[in-house]
Amino acid sequence: NAGVTQTPKFQVLKTGQSMTLQCAQDMNHNSMYWYRQDPGMGLRLIYYSASEGTTDKGEVPNGYNVSRLNKREFSLRLESAAPSQTSVYFCASKGDSSYEQYFGPGTRLTVT
Amino acid sequence: ELKVEQNPLFLSMQEGKNYTIYCNYSTTSDRLYWYRQDPGKSLESLFVLLSNGAVKQEGRLMASLDTKARLSTLHITAAVHDLSATYFCAVGNAGNNRKLIWGLGTSLAVNP
């Protein structure tokens, strides 16, 4: 049981480049989330997905798109990266019968 | 709008001492979470508090919830170095239990 996995672990992009962050969970959870964590800002929700086929905006969705490919996978895409998107990105999942969100190891993204 | 405030944001304490971290939230909620994050690592769930007066304990950590005061506390008893980490509280948005609003975190350093 790997839990929540994220790839890549580290990434450096130049301004204007695009990339997709991948997240997968093997816990059969319906809900999945993307957060960003910045120093002094706590965790901020970017997008979430309550079930396969549905996605909703969180607090800071601008500059991002998401895809809930299937129940297991939830990807986050940066179409044109900006230095303000330098952050640590966490994916999380939650089952309907549980209360906690379970977090992946994070992706450390730097945009120069 | 639900807001979550933690204090203190930084805490340096000596081994063997006791201390309390506070988490206040601004509107009604029916669940409160405490998470731990070690430097450079992911977030790990510590406690989920679901009702007024709920108290949970794990080792040297004890969490409680007062929904009338909209306050949760995380009490540390006889601190040890291994407890050094950042502690986050998060509050479930009433009516939308899939989303959490996070505090900024309390960075705890336990010194010998």
XYZ file of N, CA, C and O in Angstrom, chain A residues 31 33 35 37 40-43 45 48 50 57-59 90 94 96 99-105 108, chain B residues 31 33 35 37 39-45 47-48 50 88 96-105:
200
model
N -12.231 11.526 -2.729
C -11.821 12.935 -2.740
C -10.314 13.076 -2.866
O -9.558 12.370 -2.205
N -7.117 16.253 -3.534
C -6.857 17.679 -3.345
C -5.464 18.031 -3.852
O -4.541 17.221 -3.758
N -2.749 21.149 -2.924
C -2.408 22.299 -2.091
C -1.053 22.843 -2.521
O -0.218 22.118 -3.024
N 2.144 25.006 -0.532
C 2.638 25.437 0.770
C 3.783 26.412 0.565
O 4.793 26.075 -0.056
N 5.243 30.882 5.694
C 4.407 31.899 6.313
C 2.974 31.938 5.823
O 2.195 32.783 6.255
N 2.611 31.020 4.900
C 1.258 31.068 4.321
C 0.442 29.812 4.649
O -0.712 29.713 4.259
N 1.032 28.878 5.311
C 0.300 27.654 5.593
C 0.029 26.887 4.310
O 0.748 27.007 3.316
N -1.036 26.100 4.324
C -1.452 25.350 3.135
C -2.654 26.050 2.505
O -3.593 26.422 3.195
N -5.521 25.665 -0.616
C -6.128 24.718 -1.539
C -6.178 25.317 -2.939
O -6.694 26.415 -3.141
N -9.785 20.865 -5.876
C -10.096 19.568 -5.308
C -11.084 18.846 -6.209
O -11.724 19.449 -7.076
N -14.142 15.946 -5.717
C -14.937 15.163 -4.771
C -15.166 13.734 -5.266
O -15.474 12.845 -4.472
N -12.763 24.583 -7.850
C -11.698 25.505 -7.482
C -11.604 25.639 -5.966
O -12.599 25.592 -5.257
N -10.361 25.838 -5.525
C -10.117 26.133 -4.130
C -9.847 27.613 -3.942
O -10.413 28.463 -4.630
N -8.943 27.915 -3.021
C -8.660 29.322 -2.708
C -7.808 30.031 -3.765
O -7.947 31.235 -3.991
N 1.489 19.812 -2.560
C 1.077 18.555 -1.936
C -0.250 18.104 -2.523
O -1.175 18.897 -2.692
N -8.835 11.596 0.488
C -9.688 11.315 1.642
C -10.799 10.366 1.224
O -11.413 10.549 0.168
N -14.549 8.548 1.851
C -15.845 9.021 2.333
C -16.103 8.608 3.769
O -16.823 9.298 4.497
N -12.138 10.683 8.154
C -12.118 12.126 8.349
C -10.840 12.776 7.856
O -10.841 13.897 7.384
N -9.739 12.041 7.994
C -8.452 12.654 7.677
C -8.175 12.699 6.189
O -8.619 11.844 5.436
N -7.393 13.699 5.807
C -6.783 13.711 4.490
C -5.384 13.112 4.623
O -4.668 13.384 5.588
N -5.015 12.312 3.642
C -3.705 11.680 3.622
C -2.875 12.346 2.536
O -3.321 12.469 1.399
N -1.677 12.724 2.926
C -0.851 13.547 2.058
C 0.240 12.749 1.362
O 0.800 11.791 1.923
N 0.561 13.190 0.151
C 1.712 12.671 -0.557
C 2.984 13.347 -0.072
O 2.940 14.254 0.758
N 4.143 12.946 -0.615
C 5.427 13.462 -0.146
C 5.738 14.877 -0.617
O 6.657 15.504 -0.100
N 8.648 19.762 -4.934
C 9.272 21.071 -4.733
C 9.562 21.684 -6.091
O 10.405 21.205 -6.821
N -15.572 19.821 12.838
C -14.414 18.954 12.974
C -13.142 19.770 12.912
O -13.051 20.732 12.163
N -8.759 19.326 13.041
C -7.655 18.404 12.822
C -6.346 19.019 13.313
O -6.147 20.234 13.206
N -2.240 18.305 12.560
C -1.275 17.604 11.744
C 0.121 18.007 12.196
O 0.348 19.106 12.694
N 4.215 18.243 10.751
C 5.090 18.223 9.577
C 6.534 18.367 10.030
O 6.899 19.377 10.647
N 10.559 18.899 9.060
C 11.193 19.725 8.025
C 11.434 18.948 6.739
O 12.010 17.851 6.757
N 10.981 19.502 5.638
C 11.183 18.885 4.341
C 10.324 17.658 4.079
O 10.525 16.966 3.073
N 9.397 17.397 4.958
C 8.573 16.182 4.840
C 7.115 16.533 4.595
O 6.729 17.694 4.521
N 6.321 15.484 4.503
C 4.893 15.653 4.276
C 4.158 15.861 5.602
O 4.775 15.963 6.661
N 2.849 15.935 5.533
C 2.031 16.143 6.717
C 1.444 14.830 7.189
O 0.968 14.012 6.392
N 1.433 14.683 8.512
C 0.943 13.465 9.126
C -0.183 13.810 10.077
O -0.046 14.719 10.913
N -1.285 13.107 9.968
C -2.424 13.372 10.845
C -2.117 12.934 12.272
O -1.616 11.835 12.507
N -4.521 14.148 15.182
C -5.809 14.012 15.865
C -6.923 14.554 14.989
O -6.723 15.499 14.234
N -8.090 13.960 15.162
C -9.323 14.508 14.603
C -10.283 14.681 15.767
O -10.548 13.725 16.500
N -14.088 15.796 16.903
C -15.375 15.880 16.216
C -16.486 16.497 17.044
O -17.563 16.774 16.514
N 0.169 21.940 12.593
C -0.903 22.680 11.940
C -2.246 22.254 12.510
O -2.476 21.057 12.746
N -19.383 21.702 4.033
C -18.548 21.218 2.939
C -17.355 20.510 3.561
O -16.258 21.037 3.628
N -17.627 19.325 4.041
C -16.632 18.668 4.875
C -15.429 18.170 4.116
O -14.499 17.661 4.705
N -15.467 18.309 2.817
C -14.292 17.858 2.094
C -13.193 18.905 2.107
O -12.048 18.610 1.832
N -13.541 20.169 2.397
C -12.535 21.217 2.349
C -12.096 21.581 3.757
O -12.900 21.642 4.676
N -10.814 21.834 3.890
C -10.248 22.248 5.164
C -9.634 23.631 5.029
O -9.052 23.960 3.994
N -9.758 24.430 6.086
C -9.071 25.707 6.159
C -7.966 25.551 7.184
O -8.208 25.095 8.315
N -6.749 25.941 6.799
C -5.569 25.645 7.602
C -5.056 26.869 8.343
O -5.089 27.992 7.835
N -4.566 26.631 9.551
C -3.785 27.639 10.245
C -2.393 27.745 9.629
O -2.025 26.925 8.784
N -1.641 28.753 10.053
C -0.315 28.977 9.477
C 0.743 28.027 10.027
O 1.846 27.955 9.499
N 0.401 27.316 11.081
C 1.358 26.384 11.658
C 2.143 26.985 12.811
O 2.389 28.194 12.855
